Short mmCIF file of C-alpha atoms in Angstrom, two decimals:
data_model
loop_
_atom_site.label_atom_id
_atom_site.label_comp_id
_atom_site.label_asym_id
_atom_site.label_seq_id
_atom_site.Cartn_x
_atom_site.Cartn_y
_atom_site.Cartn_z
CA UNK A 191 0.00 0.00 0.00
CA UNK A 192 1.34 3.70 -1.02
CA UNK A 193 2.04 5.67 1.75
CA UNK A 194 -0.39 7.98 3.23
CA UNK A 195 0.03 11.49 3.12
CA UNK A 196 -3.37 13.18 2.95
CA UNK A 197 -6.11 11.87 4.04
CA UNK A 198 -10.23 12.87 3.54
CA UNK A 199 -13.23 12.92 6.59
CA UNK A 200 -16.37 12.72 5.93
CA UNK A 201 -19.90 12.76 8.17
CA UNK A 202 -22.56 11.01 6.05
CA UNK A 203 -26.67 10.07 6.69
CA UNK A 204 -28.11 11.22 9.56
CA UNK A 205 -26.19 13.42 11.97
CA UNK A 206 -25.08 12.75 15.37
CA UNK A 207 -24.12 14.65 18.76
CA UNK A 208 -20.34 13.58 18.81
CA UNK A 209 -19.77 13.99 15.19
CA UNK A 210 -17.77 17.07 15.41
CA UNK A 211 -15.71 15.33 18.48
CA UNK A 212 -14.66 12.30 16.01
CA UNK A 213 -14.18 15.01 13.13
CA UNK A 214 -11.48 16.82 15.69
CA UNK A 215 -9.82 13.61 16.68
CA UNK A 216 -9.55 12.78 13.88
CA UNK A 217 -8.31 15.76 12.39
CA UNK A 218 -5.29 16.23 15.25
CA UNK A 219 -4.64 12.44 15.18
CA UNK A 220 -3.88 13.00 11.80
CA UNK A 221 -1.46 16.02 11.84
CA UNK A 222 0.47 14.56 14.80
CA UNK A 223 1.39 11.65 12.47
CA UNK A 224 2.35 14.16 9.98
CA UNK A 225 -0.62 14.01 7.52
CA UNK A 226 -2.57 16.22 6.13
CA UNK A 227 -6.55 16.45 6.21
CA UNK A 228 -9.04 17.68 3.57
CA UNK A 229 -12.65 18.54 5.14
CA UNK A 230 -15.15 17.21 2.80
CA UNK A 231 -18.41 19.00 2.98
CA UNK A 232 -22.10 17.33 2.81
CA UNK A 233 -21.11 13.41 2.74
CA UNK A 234 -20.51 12.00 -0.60
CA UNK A 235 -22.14 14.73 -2.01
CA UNK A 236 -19.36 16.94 -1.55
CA UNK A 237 -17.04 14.59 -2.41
CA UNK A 238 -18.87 14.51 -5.74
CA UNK A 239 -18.93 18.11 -6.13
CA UNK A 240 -15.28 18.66 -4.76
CA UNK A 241 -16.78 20.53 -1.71
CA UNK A 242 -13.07 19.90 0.13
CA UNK A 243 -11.16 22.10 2.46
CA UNK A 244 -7.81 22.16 3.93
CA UNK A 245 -8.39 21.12 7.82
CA UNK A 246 -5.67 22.61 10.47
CA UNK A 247 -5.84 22.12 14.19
CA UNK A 248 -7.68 25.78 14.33
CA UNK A 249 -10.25 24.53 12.31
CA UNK A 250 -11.49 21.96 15.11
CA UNK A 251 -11.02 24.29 18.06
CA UNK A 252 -14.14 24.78 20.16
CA UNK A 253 -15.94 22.16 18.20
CA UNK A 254 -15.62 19.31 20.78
CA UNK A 255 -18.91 20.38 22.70
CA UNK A 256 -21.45 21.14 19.08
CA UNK A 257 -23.98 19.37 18.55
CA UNK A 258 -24.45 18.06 14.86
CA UNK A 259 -21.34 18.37 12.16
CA UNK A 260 -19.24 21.04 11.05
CA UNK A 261 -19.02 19.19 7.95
CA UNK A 262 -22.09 19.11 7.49
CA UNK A 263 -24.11 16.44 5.78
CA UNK A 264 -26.79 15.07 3.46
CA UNK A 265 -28.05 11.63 2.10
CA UNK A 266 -26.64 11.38 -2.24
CA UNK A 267 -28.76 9.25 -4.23
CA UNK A 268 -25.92 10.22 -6.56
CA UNK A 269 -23.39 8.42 -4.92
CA UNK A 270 -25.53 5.22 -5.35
CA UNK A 271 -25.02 5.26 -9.07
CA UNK A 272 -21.81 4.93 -10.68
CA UNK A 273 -21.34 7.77 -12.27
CA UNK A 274 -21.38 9.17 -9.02
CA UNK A 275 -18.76 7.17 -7.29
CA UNK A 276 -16.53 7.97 -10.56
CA UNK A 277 -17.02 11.47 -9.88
CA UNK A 278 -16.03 10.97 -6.04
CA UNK A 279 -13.38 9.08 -7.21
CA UNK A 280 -11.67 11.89 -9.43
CA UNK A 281 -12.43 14.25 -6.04
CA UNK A 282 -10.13 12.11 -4.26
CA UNK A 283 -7.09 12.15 -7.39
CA UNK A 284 -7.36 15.93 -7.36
CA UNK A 285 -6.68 16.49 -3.73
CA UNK A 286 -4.11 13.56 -3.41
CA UNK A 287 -6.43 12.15 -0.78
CA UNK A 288 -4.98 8.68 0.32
CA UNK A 289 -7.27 7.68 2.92
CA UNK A 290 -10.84 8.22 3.49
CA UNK A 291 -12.51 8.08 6.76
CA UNK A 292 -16.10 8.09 7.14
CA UNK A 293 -18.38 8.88 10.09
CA UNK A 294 -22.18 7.84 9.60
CA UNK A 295 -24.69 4.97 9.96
CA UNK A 296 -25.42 1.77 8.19
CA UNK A 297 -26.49 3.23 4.87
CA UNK A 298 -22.89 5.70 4.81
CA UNK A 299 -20.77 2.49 5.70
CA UNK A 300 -22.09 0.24 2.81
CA UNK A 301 -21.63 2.83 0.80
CA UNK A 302 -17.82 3.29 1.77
CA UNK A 303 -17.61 -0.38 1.28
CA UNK A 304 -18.72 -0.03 -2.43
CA UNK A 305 -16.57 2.68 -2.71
CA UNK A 306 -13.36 1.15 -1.12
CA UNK A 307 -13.93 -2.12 -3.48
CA UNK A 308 -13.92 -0.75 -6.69
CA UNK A 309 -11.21 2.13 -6.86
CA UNK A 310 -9.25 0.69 -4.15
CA UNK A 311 -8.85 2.89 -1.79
CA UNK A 312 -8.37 2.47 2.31
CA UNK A 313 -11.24 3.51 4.26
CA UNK A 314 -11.84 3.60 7.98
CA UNK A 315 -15.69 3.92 9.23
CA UNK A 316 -16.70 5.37 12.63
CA UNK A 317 -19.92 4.54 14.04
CA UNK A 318 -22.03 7.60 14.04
CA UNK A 319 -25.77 7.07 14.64
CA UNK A 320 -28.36 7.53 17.66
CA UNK A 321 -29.79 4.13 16.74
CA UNK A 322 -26.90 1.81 18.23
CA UNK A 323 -27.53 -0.83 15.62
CA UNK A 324 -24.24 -1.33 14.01
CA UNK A 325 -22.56 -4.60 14.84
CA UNK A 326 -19.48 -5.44 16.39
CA UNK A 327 -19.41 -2.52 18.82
CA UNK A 328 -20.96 -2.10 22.12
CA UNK A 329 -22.02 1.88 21.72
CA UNK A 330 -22.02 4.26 18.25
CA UNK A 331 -21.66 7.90 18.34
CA UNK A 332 -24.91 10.19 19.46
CA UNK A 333 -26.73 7.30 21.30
CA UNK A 334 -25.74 8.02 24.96
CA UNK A 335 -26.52 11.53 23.70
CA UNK A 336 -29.94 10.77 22.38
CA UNK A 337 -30.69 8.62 25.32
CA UNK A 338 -30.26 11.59 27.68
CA UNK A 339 -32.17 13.75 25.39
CA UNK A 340 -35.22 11.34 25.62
CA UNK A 341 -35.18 10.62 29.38
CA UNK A 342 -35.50 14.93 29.95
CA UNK A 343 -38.29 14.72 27.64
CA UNK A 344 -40.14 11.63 29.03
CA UNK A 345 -39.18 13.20 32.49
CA UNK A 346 -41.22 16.38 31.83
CA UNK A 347 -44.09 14.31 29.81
CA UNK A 348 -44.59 12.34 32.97
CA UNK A 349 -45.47 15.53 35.09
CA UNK A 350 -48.22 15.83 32.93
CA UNK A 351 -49.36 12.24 32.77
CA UNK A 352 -49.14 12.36 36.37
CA UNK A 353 -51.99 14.97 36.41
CA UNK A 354 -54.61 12.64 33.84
CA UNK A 355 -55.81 9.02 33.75
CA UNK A 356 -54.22 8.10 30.49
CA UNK A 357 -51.91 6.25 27.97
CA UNK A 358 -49.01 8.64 26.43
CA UNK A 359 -47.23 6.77 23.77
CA UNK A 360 -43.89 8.62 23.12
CA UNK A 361 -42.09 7.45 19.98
CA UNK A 362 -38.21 7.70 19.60
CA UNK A 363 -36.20 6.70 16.92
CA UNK A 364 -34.64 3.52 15.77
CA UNK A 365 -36.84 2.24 12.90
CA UNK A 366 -35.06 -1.26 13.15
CA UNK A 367 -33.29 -1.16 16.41
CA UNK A 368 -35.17 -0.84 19.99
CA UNK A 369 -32.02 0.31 21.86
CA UNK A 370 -33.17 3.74 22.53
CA UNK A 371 -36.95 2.72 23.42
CA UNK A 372 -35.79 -0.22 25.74
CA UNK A 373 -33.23 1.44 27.24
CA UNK A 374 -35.26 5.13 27.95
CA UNK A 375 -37.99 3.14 29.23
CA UNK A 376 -35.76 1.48 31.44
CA UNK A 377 -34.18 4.75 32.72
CA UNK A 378 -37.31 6.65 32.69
CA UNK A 379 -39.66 4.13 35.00
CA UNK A 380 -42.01 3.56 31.97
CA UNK A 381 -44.35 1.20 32.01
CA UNK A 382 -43.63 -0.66 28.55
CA UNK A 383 -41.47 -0.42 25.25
CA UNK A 384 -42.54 -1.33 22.40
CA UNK A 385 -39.64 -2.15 19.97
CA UNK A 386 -38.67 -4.03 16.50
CA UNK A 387 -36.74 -6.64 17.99
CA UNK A 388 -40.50 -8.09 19.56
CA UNK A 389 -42.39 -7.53 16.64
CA UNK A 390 -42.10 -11.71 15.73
CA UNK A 391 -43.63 -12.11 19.26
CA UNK A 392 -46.78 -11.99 20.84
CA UNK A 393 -48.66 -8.79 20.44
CA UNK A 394 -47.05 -6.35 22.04
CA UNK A 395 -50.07 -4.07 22.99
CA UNK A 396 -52.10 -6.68 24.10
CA UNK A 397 -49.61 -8.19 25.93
CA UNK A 398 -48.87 -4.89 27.95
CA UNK A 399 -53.23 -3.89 28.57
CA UNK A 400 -52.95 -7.82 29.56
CA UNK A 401 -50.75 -7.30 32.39
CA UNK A 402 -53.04 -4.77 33.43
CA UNK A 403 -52.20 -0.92 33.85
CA UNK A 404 -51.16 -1.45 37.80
CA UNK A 405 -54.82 0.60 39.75
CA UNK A 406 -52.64 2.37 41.74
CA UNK A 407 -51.31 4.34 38.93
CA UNK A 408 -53.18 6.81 36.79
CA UNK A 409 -51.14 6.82 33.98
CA UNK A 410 -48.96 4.94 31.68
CA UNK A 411 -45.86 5.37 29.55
CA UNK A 412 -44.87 3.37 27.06
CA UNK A 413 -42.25 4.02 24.61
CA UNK A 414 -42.30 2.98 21.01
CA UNK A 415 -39.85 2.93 18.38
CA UNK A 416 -41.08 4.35 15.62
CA UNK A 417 -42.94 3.23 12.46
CA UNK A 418 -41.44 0.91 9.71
CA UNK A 419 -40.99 2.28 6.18
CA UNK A 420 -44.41 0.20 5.51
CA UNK A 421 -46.46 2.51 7.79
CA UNK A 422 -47.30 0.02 10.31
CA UNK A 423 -45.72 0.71 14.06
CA UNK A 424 -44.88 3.99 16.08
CA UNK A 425 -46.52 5.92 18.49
CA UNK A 426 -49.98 6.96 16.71
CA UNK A 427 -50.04 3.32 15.27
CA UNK A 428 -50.51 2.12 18.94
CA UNK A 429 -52.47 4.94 19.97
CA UNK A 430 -55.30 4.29 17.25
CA UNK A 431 -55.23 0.49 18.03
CA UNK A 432 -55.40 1.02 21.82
CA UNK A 433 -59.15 3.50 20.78
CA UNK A 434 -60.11 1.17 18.61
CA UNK A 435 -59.83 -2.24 20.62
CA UNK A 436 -59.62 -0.59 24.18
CA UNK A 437 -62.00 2.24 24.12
CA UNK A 438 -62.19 2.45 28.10
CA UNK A 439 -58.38 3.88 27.67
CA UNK A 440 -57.90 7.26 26.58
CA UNK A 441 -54.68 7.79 25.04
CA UNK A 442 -52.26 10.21 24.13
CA UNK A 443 -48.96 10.82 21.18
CA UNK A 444 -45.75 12.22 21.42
CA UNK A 445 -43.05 11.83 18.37
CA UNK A 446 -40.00 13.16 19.66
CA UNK A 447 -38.40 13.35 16.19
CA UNK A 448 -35.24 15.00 15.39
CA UNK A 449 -35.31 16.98 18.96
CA UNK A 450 -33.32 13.38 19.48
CA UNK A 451 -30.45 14.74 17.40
CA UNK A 452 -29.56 17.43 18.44
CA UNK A 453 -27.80 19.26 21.65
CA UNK A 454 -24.41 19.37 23.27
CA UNK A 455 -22.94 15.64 23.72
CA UNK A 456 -22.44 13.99 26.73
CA UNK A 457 -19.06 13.25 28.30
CA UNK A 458 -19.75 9.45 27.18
CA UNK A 459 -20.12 10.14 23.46
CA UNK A 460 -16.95 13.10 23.56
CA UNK A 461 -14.62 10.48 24.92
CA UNK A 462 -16.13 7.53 22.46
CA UNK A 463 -16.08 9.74 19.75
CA UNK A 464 -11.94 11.00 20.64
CA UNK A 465 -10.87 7.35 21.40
CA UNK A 466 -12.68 6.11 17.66
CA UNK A 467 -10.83 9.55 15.55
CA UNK A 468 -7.68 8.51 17.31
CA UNK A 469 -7.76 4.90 16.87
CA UNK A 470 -9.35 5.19 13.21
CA UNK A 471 -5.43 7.37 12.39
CA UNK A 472 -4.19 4.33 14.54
CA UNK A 473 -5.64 1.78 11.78
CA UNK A 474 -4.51 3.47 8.66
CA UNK A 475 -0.71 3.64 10.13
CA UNK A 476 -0.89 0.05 10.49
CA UNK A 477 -2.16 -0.85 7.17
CA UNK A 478 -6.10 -1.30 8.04
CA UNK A 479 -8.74 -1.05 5.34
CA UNK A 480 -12.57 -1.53 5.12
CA UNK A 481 -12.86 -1.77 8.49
CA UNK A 482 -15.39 0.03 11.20
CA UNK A 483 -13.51 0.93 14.42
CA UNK A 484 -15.37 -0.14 17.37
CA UNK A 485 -15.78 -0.56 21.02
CA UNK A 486 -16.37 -3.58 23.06
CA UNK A 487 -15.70 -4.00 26.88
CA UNK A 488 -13.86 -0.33 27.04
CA UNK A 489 -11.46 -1.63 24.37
CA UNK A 490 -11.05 -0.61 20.58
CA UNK A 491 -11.86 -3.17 18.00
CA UNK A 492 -11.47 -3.68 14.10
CA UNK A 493 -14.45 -4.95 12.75
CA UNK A 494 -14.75 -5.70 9.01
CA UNK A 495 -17.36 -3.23 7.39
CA UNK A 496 -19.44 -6.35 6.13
CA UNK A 497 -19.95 -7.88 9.02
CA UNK A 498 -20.62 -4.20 10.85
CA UNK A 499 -23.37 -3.60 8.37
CA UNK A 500 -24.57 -6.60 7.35
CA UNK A 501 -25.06 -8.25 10.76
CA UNK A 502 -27.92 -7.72 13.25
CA UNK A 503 -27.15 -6.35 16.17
CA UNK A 504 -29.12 -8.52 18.98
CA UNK A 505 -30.40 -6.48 22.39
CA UNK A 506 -30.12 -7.92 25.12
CA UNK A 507 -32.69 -10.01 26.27
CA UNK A 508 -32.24 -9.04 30.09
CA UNK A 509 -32.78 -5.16 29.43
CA UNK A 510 -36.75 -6.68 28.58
CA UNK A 511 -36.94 -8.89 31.32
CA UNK A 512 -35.68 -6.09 33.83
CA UNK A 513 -38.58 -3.60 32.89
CA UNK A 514 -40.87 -6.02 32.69
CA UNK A 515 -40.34 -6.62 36.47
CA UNK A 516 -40.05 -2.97 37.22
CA UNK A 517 -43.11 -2.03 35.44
CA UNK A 518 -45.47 -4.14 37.87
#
């Protein structure tokens, strides 16, 4: 493999509170080794339109405690086509990038994948997503984040529900993955989640009106991941199931939506988002390709951006169990 010299960062799909943290590590990692770093704005759509700037250690000051990306970013149906990679491609030969690095979700990592295959170049992924779902590592960038943002909001929807004899439904994100909705639940006292990974199972719904809304309490919370690209699912889904077949319960929606993006990160995701930049600079010195870097039991791991993206990640089993006994 040629020797590095330059290498190109990139934040890609949806963003992430942490982002900006990888994007300095990164960035610094980088020039201590000696290399240089071109900026590339908007995800592969800058790369296809040569949206690249020259990154010094000024331009990540102050940026370690932003929410979203300084790069900036946006979903390219371009880059999905050919012609579109070959365009990206001749982005990279005029700025004598070497190395790409890429900070997204599942969708931005398969497409580094395609990209690395067929013009050969190293790339590095960094888990960036509030969803959690990318295998081989135990957290991704945003999610502890996200989590926080959702407990605050369930926290101050629960001094209303307190005051009303009803069923909120509060839908967070994570179309495929429950992680947030298990785990707010969880930290939020809620009486039931309702996520993806349960959908093969009994009937969720009935199964929580079936263990009875407890008559000391005069309200319920139950959070719900939120509704598959069929329609079917989320918050309002529930809602207009629990009218329809349970008319004695009133109930009530709140989508928390992007609000679960955004804000200042937590200590968790600056550190996790430091330790990946470093380690992904780490990777490329020793000759790593098409790989996501990851973290399992507090140490970094190399996991092969196949198996990151093609794998599902499995919750754990015990994080059900454990609200299902708290929620009596």
């Amino acid at each position: 493999m040629a020797r590095i010299k330059t290498i190109g960062v990139l934040t890609s799909g949806g963003d992430a509170p942490g982002m900006n943290a990888a994007i300095r590590a990164v960035t610094r990692a980088a020039i201590y080794n000696g290399w240089a770093v071109k900026g590339i704005l908007k995800g592969y759509e800058g790369l296809i339109h040569n949206e690249v700037k020259d990154f010094t250690t000024e331009s990540v000051s102050g940026t370690i405690n932003r929410g979203g990306t300084i790069l900036r970013t946006a979903r390219s149906k371009e880059f999905m086509t050919e012609e579109g990679r070959a365009k990206a491609y001749e982005t990279i030969k005029a700025n004598a990038i070497d190395a790409l690095i890429v900070i997204g979700g599942n969708g931005s990592l398969a497409g580094a994948q395609l990209f690395a295959q067929e013009y050969d170049i190293p790339v590095v992924g960094l888990p960036g997503t509030i969803d959690n779902d990318l295998y081989g590592t135990d957290t991704t960038i945003g999610y502890d984040t996200a989590l926080n943002t959702i407990m605050d909001c369930v926290d101050k929807i629960r001094d209303t529900a307190n005051s009303h004899n009803r069923i909120f439904f509060v839908e967070v994100m994570g179309r495929d993955a429950g992680f947030l909705a298990q785990n707010a639940a969880i930290a939020t006292g809620a009486e039931a989640a309702i996520i993806p990974e349960d959908r093969t199972d009994v009937d969720q719904l009935a199964t929580f009106i079936g263990r009875g809304v407890r008559k000391s309490k005069n309200s319920s919370i139950v959070l719900v991941s939120e509704s598959k690209k069929d329609g079917t699912g989320g918050a309002q889904y529930y809602a207009d199931r629990l009218l329809k077949e349970y008319p004695e319960y009133e109930a009530r929606v709140t989508i928390l939506g992007h609000l679960q993006r955004g804000g200042s990160p937590t200590a968790q995701d600056r550190i996790l988002s430091s330790r990946l930049g470093v380690a992904a600079i780490e990777a490329l010195k020793d000759g790593q390709r098409n790989i996501m870097i990851g973290v399992k039991d507090d140490k970094i791991v190399y996991v092969p951006i196949n198996k990151a993206i093609h794998i599902d990640k499995p919750i754990d089993k015990e994080l059900i169990n454990v609200l299902n006994v708290l929620s009596i």
